[in-house]
Amino acid sequence: MLKYQHIADELEHYIEEHKLQQGDKLPVLQDLMVQFGVSKSTVTKALELLETKGVIFQVRGSGIFVRRHKRKGYISLLSTQGFKKVLEEFQITSKVIELDIRKPTKEAALNLNVSVDDDVYYVKRIRYIHGQSLCLEESYFNKSIITYLNNEIITESIFHYITEGLGLNVGFTDMFLHVDKLTEEEADYLGLKKGDPKLYVESIFHLTNGQPFDFSKVTYNYVQSQFFVQAVL
Amino acid sequence: MLKYQHIADELEHYIEEHKLQQGDKLPVLQDLMVQFGVSKSTVTKALELLETKGVIFQVRGSGIFVRRHKRKGYISLLSTQGFKKVLEEFQITSKVIELDIRKPTKEAALNLNVSVDDDVYYVKRIRYIHGQSLCLEESYFNKSIITYLNNEIITESIFHYITEGLGLNVGFTDMFLHVDKLTEEEADYLGLKKGDPKLYVESIFHLTNGQPFDFSKVTYNYVQSQFFVQAVL
DNA sequence: AAGTGGTCTAGACCACGAT
DNA sequence: TCGTGGTCTAGACCACTTA
């Protein structure tokens, strides 16, 4: 475990355990250096990480403070991939509608940077939060990277399998958001009415080496759709 | 100008000017150190900045590569505050509906961390993109921080005035997103129909010292609402 | 003036990828 | 094996806040 990663984790746990609130002051840099027995740069690196994650903010000449919003029930758009952490916070389940190997659509091939003759895994599922329909999800996985999938895996967390099972490193994601009206098919799946609002998100997930491996099209139930984004700068 | 900031700017301009595409390779660390006459750490800091901004990605043992998505016409949810940079890219205009000094609602007072007896500036305006209605915006500004506003200022960029005119430093923002149906009033302002979809975003803007100064409630026209988010890790 | 975070350096050593 | 980026150090100096 990297030192700065460890320090960041410790601090985050500390904030969580002691239920610190927005504006609460953390120990000064000097103290953290001594406490963890590392150099100033390493503490700084850990703090930069937490700042980018929206956990703290630093004020020159003043100190290090906790950043916390007060609202509950919002899903972070940035919290790692998909629902990795959300799975723990909320009760999310999945129902698989389709799973097969096929040739990608032109759109999927373009976004995955493969040929329309290459194989992809196609997954269609509905996800539920606390028993309510949360979203309808269609995913295309580059089969030369995600070499195997089955019903059990995609009923659980796909990303857990990709990182732990396949040992792949997820790097970054591009997400495109639209608001529109539900089609009849989508409304049926989500238990809503045709013409109701929807949040539609297309995501392209890349490995750390830049290869796209997952192109997903997700339609969210507007009733359950509460997202938050924390921006810095 | 900070060295690492300057290097980051230069690299970003370089990518822009030479129309580099996703996956194009940039000079290696060693070369950048020599080219800019700085230490390794400084180049690294610049590259981390660009990585967080979604401009590049780095692969250990391999190199530094350009990160670029192909889609046009999307507004970044994270690109600095509001529409600072978007103003240059797109043609955005504003029509002011209301501007006055008043006592905040309980909701606004809570989010701005002021008393309901304190004064706030209230701004209501419609923003247009290429002549089409983009959003209806209601903002509350803490008057003890934003000491003066007038019609001219809020017709242009409020954030430009806050940073340049008032010399304040914007630090971070919490944004909460919902999808819902338009009310009759909102539909009228945006030129849509009651019940049409909307993206509703509440934002709380903070100074670098953590003080909230702007609480905004924005309703987006779903037809114009194309957003993107670039996530790392 | 004292305290606190931010920038920058020079250099050692490590981990991963290409060949 | 070699090139490349990533981590970490010890320390100098700077910029801002607080009192």
Coordinates of C-alpha atoms (C1' of nucleotides) in Angstrom, one line a residue:
Chain A
M1 CA 0.0 0.0 0.0
L2 CA 1.3 3.4 -1.0
K3 CA 2.0 5.7 1.9
Y4 CA 0.0 8.6 0.6
Q5 CA -2.9 6.3 -0.2
H6 CA -2.8 4.9 3.3
I7 CA -2.7 8.4 4.9
A8 CA -5.7 9.5 2.7
D9 CA -7.6 6.4 3.8
E10 CA -6.8 6.9 7.5
L11 CA -7.9 10.5 7.4
E12 CA -11.1 9.7 5.5
H13 CA -12.0 7.0 8.1
Y14 CA -11.2 9.4 10.9
I15 CA -13.6 12.0 9.5
E16 CA -16.2 9.3 9.0
E17 CA -15.8 7.7 12.5
H18 CA -15.8 11.0 14.4
K19 CA -18.7 12.3 12.3
L20 CA -16.8 15.5 11.5
Q21 CA -18.8 18.3 9.8
Q22 CA -18.2 20.8 7.1
G23 CA -15.6 23.3 8.3
D24 CA -14.1 21.1 11.1
K25 CA -10.4 21.5 11.3
L26 CA -7.9 18.7 10.9
P27 CA -4.4 18.5 12.3
V28 CA -1.9 20.8 10.6
L29 CA 0.6 19.5 8.1
Q30 CA 3.5 19.4 10.5
D31 CA 1.5 17.2 12.9
L32 CA 0.5 14.8 10.1
M33 CA 4.1 14.5 9.1
V34 CA 5.1 13.5 12.6
Q35 CA 2.0 11.3 13.2
F36 CA 2.6 9.2 10.0
G37 CA 6.4 9.5 10.0
V38 CA 6.6 10.7 6.4
S39 CA 7.8 13.8 4.5
K40 CA 5.9 16.9 3.8
S41 CA 5.4 16.0 0.2
T42 CA 3.8 12.7 1.0
V43 CA 1.3 14.3 3.3
T44 CA 0.6 16.9 0.7
K45 CA 0.0 14.3 -1.9
A46 CA -2.5 12.5 0.3
L47 CA -4.3 15.8 1.0
E48 CA -4.4 16.7 -2.7
L49 CA -6.1 13.3 -3.3
L50 CA -8.7 14.0 -0.6
E51 CA -9.2 17.5 -2.0
T52 CA -9.9 16.2 -5.5
K53 CA -12.3 13.6 -4.0
G54 CA -14.2 16.4 -2.3
V55 CA -13.4 15.2 1.2
I56 CA -11.4 18.2 2.4
F57 CA -10.4 21.7 1.4
Q58 CA -7.1 23.4 2.3
V59 CA -6.7 27.1 3.1
R60 CA -3.3 28.6 2.9
G61 CA -2.3 30.3 6.1
S62 CA -5.2 28.8 7.9
G63 CA -5.5 25.0 7.9
I64 CA -7.1 21.9 6.6
F65 CA -10.9 21.6 6.8
V66 CA -13.6 18.9 6.3
R67 CA -15.8 19.3 3.3
R68 CA -19.2 17.6 3.7
H69 CA -22.5 18.3 2.2
K70 CA -25.6 17.7 4.2
R71 CA -27.9 15.8 1.8
K72 CA -28.6 12.1 2.0
G73 CA -29.7 9.7 -0.8
Y74 CA -27.7 11.3 -3.6
I75 CA -25.6 9.1 -5.9
S76 CA -22.2 10.5 -6.8
L77 CA -21.7 10.8 -10.5
L78 CA -17.9 10.6 -10.0
S79 CA -17.6 8.0 -7.2
T80 CA -15.4 5.5 -9.0
Q81 CA -17.0 3.4 -11.7
G82 CA -20.7 2.6 -11.9
F83 CA -21.8 1.8 -8.4
K84 CA -18.8 0.3 -6.8
K85 CA -19.1 2.2 -3.5
V86 CA -22.8 2.8 -3.9
L87 CA -23.5 -0.9 -3.7
E88 CA -22.4 -0.7 0.0
E89 CA -24.3 2.4 0.8
F90 CA -27.6 1.6 -0.9
Q91 CA -29.3 -1.7 -1.5
I92 CA -28.9 -2.3 -5.2
T93 CA -30.0 -5.5 -7.0
S94 CA -30.1 -6.4 -10.7
K95 CA -32.3 -8.4 -13.0
V96 CA -30.6 -9.7 -16.2
I97 CA -32.7 -9.4 -19.3
E98 CA -30.2 -10.4 -22.0
L99 CA -26.6 -11.7 -22.1
D100 CA -24.9 -12.9 -25.3
I101 CA -22.0 -12.6 -27.5
R102 CA -22.7 -10.7 -30.7
K103 CA -21.4 -8.2 -33.3
P104 CA -21.5 -4.6 -32.1
T105 CA -23.7 -1.9 -33.6
K106 CA -21.8 0.7 -35.5
E107 CA -22.2 3.0 -32.6
A108 CA -20.8 0.5 -30.1
A109 CA -18.0 -0.4 -32.4
L110 CA -17.0 3.3 -32.8
N111 CA -17.1 3.9 -29.0
L112 CA -15.2 0.7 -28.2
N113 CA -12.7 1.3 -31.0
V114 CA -13.2 -2.1 -32.5
S115 CA -14.4 -3.3 -35.8
V116 CA -18.1 -4.3 -36.4
D117 CA -16.7 -7.8 -37.1
D118 CA -15.2 -8.2 -33.7
D119 CA -17.1 -9.9 -30.9
V120 CA -18.6 -8.1 -27.9
Y121 CA -20.5 -9.2 -24.9
Y122 CA -23.9 -7.6 -24.8
V123 CA -25.6 -7.2 -21.4
K124 CA -29.1 -5.8 -20.8
R125 CA -30.3 -5.5 -17.2
I126 CA -32.5 -3.6 -14.9
R127 CA -31.1 -2.3 -11.6
Y128 CA -33.2 -1.7 -8.5
I129 CA -32.6 0.4 -5.5
H130 CA -34.5 -0.5 -2.4
G131 CA -36.7 -2.6 -4.6
Q132 CA -37.6 0.3 -6.9
S133 CA -36.5 0.4 -10.5
L134 CA -33.4 2.6 -10.8
C135 CA -32.3 2.2 -14.3
L136 CA -32.3 0.2 -17.5
E137 CA -28.8 -0.6 -18.7
E138 CA -27.4 -1.8 -22.0
S139 CA -23.6 -2.5 -22.1
Y140 CA -21.2 -3.6 -24.8
F141 CA -17.9 -5.1 -23.6
N142 CA -14.9 -5.6 -25.8
K143 CA -14.6 -9.4 -25.7
S144 CA -10.8 -9.4 -26.4
I145 CA -10.5 -7.6 -23.1
I146 CA -13.4 -8.9 -21.1
T147 CA -12.9 -12.5 -22.1
Y148 CA -15.7 -14.1 -20.1
L149 CA -19.0 -13.2 -18.5
N150 CA -21.8 -15.2 -17.1
N151 CA -25.2 -14.6 -15.5
E152 CA -23.8 -14.8 -12.0
I153 CA -21.1 -12.2 -12.6
I154 CA -23.4 -9.6 -14.2
T155 CA -26.1 -10.1 -11.5
E156 CA -23.4 -8.9 -9.0
S157 CA -21.0 -6.1 -9.6
I158 CA -19.3 -6.3 -13.0
F159 CA -16.6 -3.9 -12.0
H160 CA -15.6 -6.0 -9.0
Y161 CA -15.2 -8.9 -11.3
I162 CA -13.2 -6.9 -13.9
T163 CA -10.8 -5.5 -11.3
E164 CA -10.5 -8.5 -8.9
G165 CA -11.4 -11.5 -11.2
L166 CA -9.7 -10.4 -14.4
G167 CA -7.0 -8.2 -12.7
L168 CA -7.7 -5.3 -15.0
N169 CA -7.0 -1.7 -14.0
V170 CA -9.8 0.8 -14.8
G171 CA -8.5 4.2 -15.6
F172 CA -11.0 6.8 -16.7
T173 CA -14.5 7.3 -18.0
D174 CA -16.3 9.7 -20.4
M175 CA -19.9 10.2 -19.6
F176 CA -22.5 12.0 -21.8
L177 CA -25.8 13.1 -20.2
H178 CA -29.1 13.9 -21.8
V179 CA -32.6 14.5 -20.6
D180 CA -35.5 13.2 -22.7
K181 CA -38.8 11.4 -22.7
L182 CA -39.2 7.7 -22.1
T183 CA -40.1 5.4 -25.0
E184 CA -42.8 2.9 -24.5
E185 CA -40.4 0.0 -24.1
E186 CA -38.3 1.9 -21.5
A187 CA -41.3 2.9 -19.6
D188 CA -42.4 -0.7 -19.4
Y189 CA -39.1 -1.8 -18.0
L190 CA -39.0 0.9 -15.4
G191 CA -42.7 0.8 -14.5
L192 CA -43.4 4.4 -15.7
K193 CA -45.4 5.9 -18.4
K194 CA -44.4 6.7 -22.0
G195 CA -43.3 10.3 -22.2
D196 CA -42.2 10.6 -18.6
P197 CA -38.8 12.2 -18.1
K198 CA -35.6 10.2 -18.2
L199 CA -32.0 10.8 -17.6
Y200 CA -30.0 9.1 -20.3
V201 CA -26.3 8.5 -19.8
E202 CA -23.8 7.0 -22.2
S203 CA -20.5 6.0 -20.7
I204 CA -17.2 4.8 -22.1
F205 CA -15.0 3.1 -19.6
H206 CA -11.2 2.9 -20.3
L207 CA -8.4 0.9 -18.8
T208 CA -5.4 2.7 -17.4
N209 CA -3.6 2.2 -20.7
G210 CA -6.4 4.1 -22.5
Q211 CA -8.2 1.1 -24.1
P212 CA -12.0 1.4 -24.0
F213 CA -13.5 -1.8 -22.8
D214 CA -17.2 -0.9 -21.9
F215 CA -19.7 1.2 -23.7
S216 CA -22.9 1.6 -21.7
K217 CA -26.3 3.2 -22.4
V218 CA -28.2 3.8 -19.2
T219 CA -31.8 5.1 -18.8
Y220 CA -32.6 6.3 -15.3
N221 CA -36.0 6.3 -13.6
Y222 CA -36.4 10.1 -12.9
V223 CA -38.1 9.4 -9.6
Q224 CA -35.0 7.8 -8.2
S225 CA -32.5 10.0 -10.0
Q226 CA -30.7 12.1 -7.4
F227 CA -27.1 12.7 -8.3
F228 CA -24.4 15.0 -6.9
V229 CA -21.1 16.2 -8.3
Q230 CA -18.4 17.9 -6.3
A231 CA -16.2 20.2 -8.3
V232 CA -12.9 21.8 -7.4
L233 CA -11.6 25.1 -8.9
Chain B
M1 CA 2.3 32.7 -13.0
L2 CA 3.2 29.4 -11.4
K3 CA 5.6 27.2 -13.3
Y4 CA 3.4 24.1 -13.3
Q5 CA 0.4 26.1 -14.2
H6 CA 2.3 27.6 -17.1
I7 CA 3.5 24.2 -18.3
A8 CA 0.0 22.8 -18.1
D9 CA -1.3 25.7 -20.2
E10 CA 1.4 25.4 -22.8
L11 CA 0.7 21.7 -23.2
E12 CA -3.0 22.2 -23.4
H13 CA -2.5 24.9 -26.1
Y14 CA -0.2 22.6 -27.9
I15 CA -2.7 19.8 -28.0
E16 CA -5.4 22.2 -29.2
E17 CA -3.3 23.9 -31.9
H18 CA -2.0 20.7 -33.3
K19 CA -5.4 19.1 -33.1
L20 CA -3.9 16.0 -31.4
Q21 CA -6.3 13.1 -31.0
Q22 CA -7.1 10.5 -28.3
G23 CA -4.0 8.3 -27.9
D24 CA -1.5 10.7 -29.5
K25 CA 1.8 10.6 -27.6
L26 CA 3.3 13.6 -25.9
P27 CA 7.1 14.1 -25.2
V28 CA 8.4 12.0 -22.3
L29 CA 9.0 13.5 -18.9
Q30 CA 12.7 13.9 -19.3
D31 CA 12.2 15.9 -22.5
L32 CA 9.6 18.1 -20.8
M33 CA 12.0 18.8 -17.9
V34 CA 14.6 20.0 -20.3
Q35 CA 12.2 21.9 -22.6
F36 CA 10.8 23.9 -19.7
G37 CA 14.0 23.9 -17.6
V38 CA 12.3 22.7 -14.4
S39 CA 12.6 19.7 -12.1
K40 CA 10.8 16.4 -12.5
S41 CA 8.3 17.1 -9.7
T42 CA 7.2 20.3 -11.4
V43 CA 6.5 18.6 -14.7
T44 CA 4.7 15.8 -12.8
K45 CA 2.5 18.4 -11.0
A46 CA 1.5 19.9 -14.3
L47 CA 0.7 16.5 -15.8
E48 CA -1.4 15.6 -12.7
L49 CA -3.4 18.8 -13.2
L50 CA -4.0 17.9 -16.9
E51 CA -4.9 14.3 -15.9
T52 CA -7.5 15.5 -13.4
K53 CA -8.9 17.9 -16.0
G54 CA -9.3 15.0 -18.4
V55 CA -6.8 16.4 -21.0
I56 CA -4.3 13.6 -20.8
F57 CA -3.6 10.2 -19.3
Q58 CA -0.3 8.7 -18.3
V59 CA 0.8 5.1 -18.6
R60 CA 3.7 4.0 -16.5
G61 CA 6.4 2.4 -18.6
S62 CA 4.8 3.7 -21.8
G63 CA 4.2 7.4 -22.0
I64 CA 1.9 10.4 -21.8
F65 CA -1.1 10.4 -24.1
V66 CA -3.8 12.8 -25.2
R67 CA -7.3 12.2 -23.9
R68 CA -10.1 13.5 -26.1
H69 CA -13.6 12.6 -26.7
K70 CA -15.1 13.0 -30.1
R71 CA -18.5 14.6 -29.4
K72 CA -19.3 18.2 -30.0
G73 CA -21.9 20.5 -28.4
Y74 CA -21.7 19.0 -24.9
I75 CA -21.3 21.3 -21.9
S76 CA -18.9 20.1 -19.2
L77 CA -20.5 19.8 -15.8
L78 CA -17.1 20.3 -14.2
S79 CA -15.4 22.9 -16.4
T80 CA -14.9 25.6 -13.8
Q81 CA -17.9 27.5 -12.5
G82 CA -21.1 27.9 -14.3
F83 CA -20.2 28.7 -17.9
K84 CA -17.0 30.5 -17.6
K85 CA -15.3 28.8 -20.4
V86 CA -18.5 27.7 -22.1
L87 CA -19.2 31.4 -22.8
E88 CA -16.3 31.5 -25.2
E89 CA -17.2 28.2 -26.9
F90 CA -20.9 28.7 -27.3
Q91 CA -22.9 31.9 -27.9
I92 CA -24.7 32.4 -24.6
T93 CA -26.9 35.4 -23.8
S94 CA -29.0 36.3 -20.7
K95 CA -32.3 38.0 -20.0
V96 CA -32.7 39.3 -16.5
I97 CA -36.2 38.8 -15.0
E98 CA -35.6 40.0 -11.5
L99 CA -32.8 41.5 -9.5
D100 CA -33.2 42.8 -5.9
I101 CA -32.0 42.7 -2.3
R102 CA -34.2 40.7 0.0
K103 CA -34.3 38.3 2.9
P104 CA -33.4 34.7 1.9
T105 CA -35.9 31.8 2.1
K106 CA -35.1 29.3 4.8
E107 CA -33.7 27.0 2.1
A108 CA -31.4 29.7 0.8
A109 CA -30.3 30.8 4.2
L110 CA -29.4 27.2 5.1
N111 CA -27.4 26.6 2.0
L112 CA -25.6 30.0 2.2
N113 CA -25.0 29.5 5.9
V114 CA -26.6 32.8 6.8
S115 CA -29.5 33.9 9.0
V116 CA -32.9 34.5 7.4
D117 CA -32.5 38.1 8.7
D118 CA -29.4 38.7 6.6
D119 CA -29.6 40.4 3.2
V120 CA -29.0 38.5 -0.1
Y121 CA -29.0 39.5 -3.7
Y122 CA -31.7 37.6 -5.6
V123 CA -31.2 37.1 -9.3
K124 CA -33.6 35.5 -11.7
R125 CA -32.7 35.2 -15.4
I126 CA -33.1 33.1 -18.5
R127 CA -30.1 32.0 -20.4
Y128 CA -30.0 31.4 -24.1
I129 CA -27.7 29.3 -26.3
H130 CA -27.6 30.2 -29.9
G131 CA -30.9 32.0 -29.4
Q132 CA -32.6 29.0 -27.9
S133 CA -33.7 29.0 -24.2
L134 CA -31.1 27.0 -22.3
C135 CA -32.2 27.4 -18.7
L136 CA -34.1 29.3 -16.0
E137 CA -31.8 30.4 -13.2
E138 CA -32.6 31.6 -9.7
S139 CA -29.6 32.6 -7.6
Y140 CA -29.1 33.9 -4.0
F141 CA -25.8 35.7 -3.2
N142 CA -24.6 36.4 0.3
K143 CA -24.6 40.2 0.3
S144 CA -21.8 40.4 2.9
I145 CA -19.5 38.8 0.3
I146 CA -21.0 39.8 -3.0
T147 CA -21.5 43.4 -1.9
Y148 CA -22.8 44.9 -5.1
L149 CA -24.6 43.7 -8.3
N150 CA -26.4 45.5 -11.0
N151 CA -28.2 44.7 -14.2
E152 CA -25.2 45.1 -16.4
I153 CA -23.1 42.7 -14.4
I154 CA -25.6 39.9 -14.3
T155 CA -26.4 40.2 -18.0
E156 CA -22.8 39.3 -18.6
S157 CA -20.8 36.7 -16.6
I158 CA -21.3 37.0 -12.9
F159 CA -18.3 34.8 -12.2
H160 CA -16.0 37.0 -14.2
Y161 CA -17.2 39.9 -12.1
I162 CA -16.7 38.0 -8.8
T163 CA -13.2 36.9 -9.6
E164 CA -11.9 40.0 -11.5
G165 CA -14.1 42.8 -10.2
L166 CA -14.3 41.8 -6.6
G167 CA -11.0 39.9 -6.4
L168 CA -12.6 36.9 -4.8
N169 CA -11.3 33.3 -5.2
V170 CA -13.8 30.7 -6.0
G171 CA -12.8 27.4 -4.5
F172 CA -15.3 24.5 -4.9
T173 CA -18.9 23.7 -5.7
D174 CA -21.5 21.1 -4.6
M175 CA -24.1 20.3 -7.3
F176 CA -27.3 18.3 -6.9
L177 CA -29.1 17.0 -9.9
H178 CA -32.6 15.9 -10.4
V179 CA -34.8 15.0 -13.3
D180 CA -38.4 16.0 -13.1
K181 CA -41.4 17.5 -15.0
L182 CA -41.7 21.2 -15.8
T183 CA -44.2 23.3 -13.9
E184 CA -46.4 25.6 -16.0
E185 CA -44.4 28.7 -15.0
E186 CA -41.1 27.0 -15.9
A187 CA -42.5 25.8 -19.2
D188 CA -43.6 29.3 -20.1
Y189 CA -40.2 30.8 -19.4
L190 CA -38.4 28.1 -21.5
G191 CA -41.0 27.9 -24.3
L192 CA -41.9 24.3 -23.6
K193 CA -45.0 22.5 -22.3
K194 CA -46.0 21.8 -18.7
G195 CA -45.0 18.2 -17.9
D196 CA -42.1 18.1 -20.3
P197 CA -38.8 16.8 -18.9
K198 CA -36.4 19.1 -17.1
L199 CA -32.9 18.8 -15.5
Y200 CA -33.0 20.6 -12.2
V201 CA -29.6 21.5 -10.6
E202 CA -29.0 23.1 -7.3
S203 CA -25.5 24.4 -6.8
I204 CA -23.7 25.8 -3.8
F205 CA -20.5 27.8 -4.7
H206 CA -17.8 28.3 -2.1
L207 CA -14.8 30.6 -1.8
T208 CA -11.4 29.0 -1.4
N209 CA -11.8 29.6 2.4
G210 CA -14.9 27.5 2.4
Q211 CA -17.5 30.2 2.7
P212 CA -20.6 29.6 0.6
F213 CA -21.5 32.7 -1.4
D214 CA -23.9 31.6 -4.1
F215 CA -26.9 29.2 -3.9
S216 CA -28.4 28.6 -7.4
K217 CA -31.4 26.7 -8.6
V218 CA -31.3 26.0 -12.3
T219 CA -33.9 24.4 -14.6
Y220 CA -32.6 23.3 -17.9
N221 CA -34.4 23.0 -21.2
Y222 CA -34.2 19.3 -21.9
V223 CA -33.8 19.8 -25.6
Q224 CA -30.5 21.8 -25.1
S225 CA -29.3 19.7 -22.2
Q226 CA -26.2 17.8 -23.3
F227 CA -23.6 17.5 -20.6
F228 CA -20.5 15.5 -20.2
V229 CA -18.4 14.5 -17.2
Q230 CA -14.9 13.1 -17.4
A231 CA -14.0 10.9 -14.4
V232 CA -10.6 9.6 -13.4
L233 CA -10.0 6.4 -11.4
Chain C
dA1 C1' 5.5 38.2 13.8
dA2 C1' 4.3 33.6 13.9
dG3 C1' 1.9 29.9 11.9
dT4 C1' 0.1 27.4 8.0
dG5 C1' -0.2 25.7 3.4
dG6 C1' 2.0 25.9 -1.6
dT7 C1' 5.8 25.7 -4.9
dC8 C1' 10.0 23.9 -6.4
dT9 C1' 14.4 21.4 -6.4
dA10 C1' 17.8 17.3 -6.9
dG11 C1' 18.1 13.0 -6.3
dA12 C1' 17.2 8.0 -4.8
dC13 C1' 14.6 4.2 -5.7
dC14 C1' 10.5 1.6 -7.5
dA15 C1' 7.0 -0.6 -10.8
dC16 C1' 5.5 -1.3 -15.2
dG17 C1' 5.8 -1.8 -20.4
dA18 C1' 8.1 -2.4 -24.7
dT19 C1' 11.5 -5.1 -27.0
Chain D
dT1 C1' 17.2 -5.0 -20.3
dC2 C1' 16.1 -0.4 -20.8
dG3 C1' 13.0 3.4 -21.0
dT4 C1' 9.1 5.4 -18.8
dG5 C1' 6.2 7.2 -15.3
dG6 C1' 5.3 7.0 -9.9
dT7 C1' 6.7 7.5 -5.1
dC8 C1' 9.2 9.5 -1.5
dT9 C1' 12.6 12.4 0.8
dA10 C1' 14.9 16.7 3.0
dG11 C1' 15.0 21.1 2.7
dA12 C1' 14.7 26.0 0.8
dC13 C1' 11.8 29.6 -0.1
dC14 C1' 7.2 31.8 -0.9
dA15 C1' 2.2 33.5 0.0
dC16 C1' -1.5 33.9 2.8
dT17 C1' -4.1 34.2 7.5
dT18 C1' -4.3 35.1 12.1
dA19 C1' -3.5 37.7 15.9

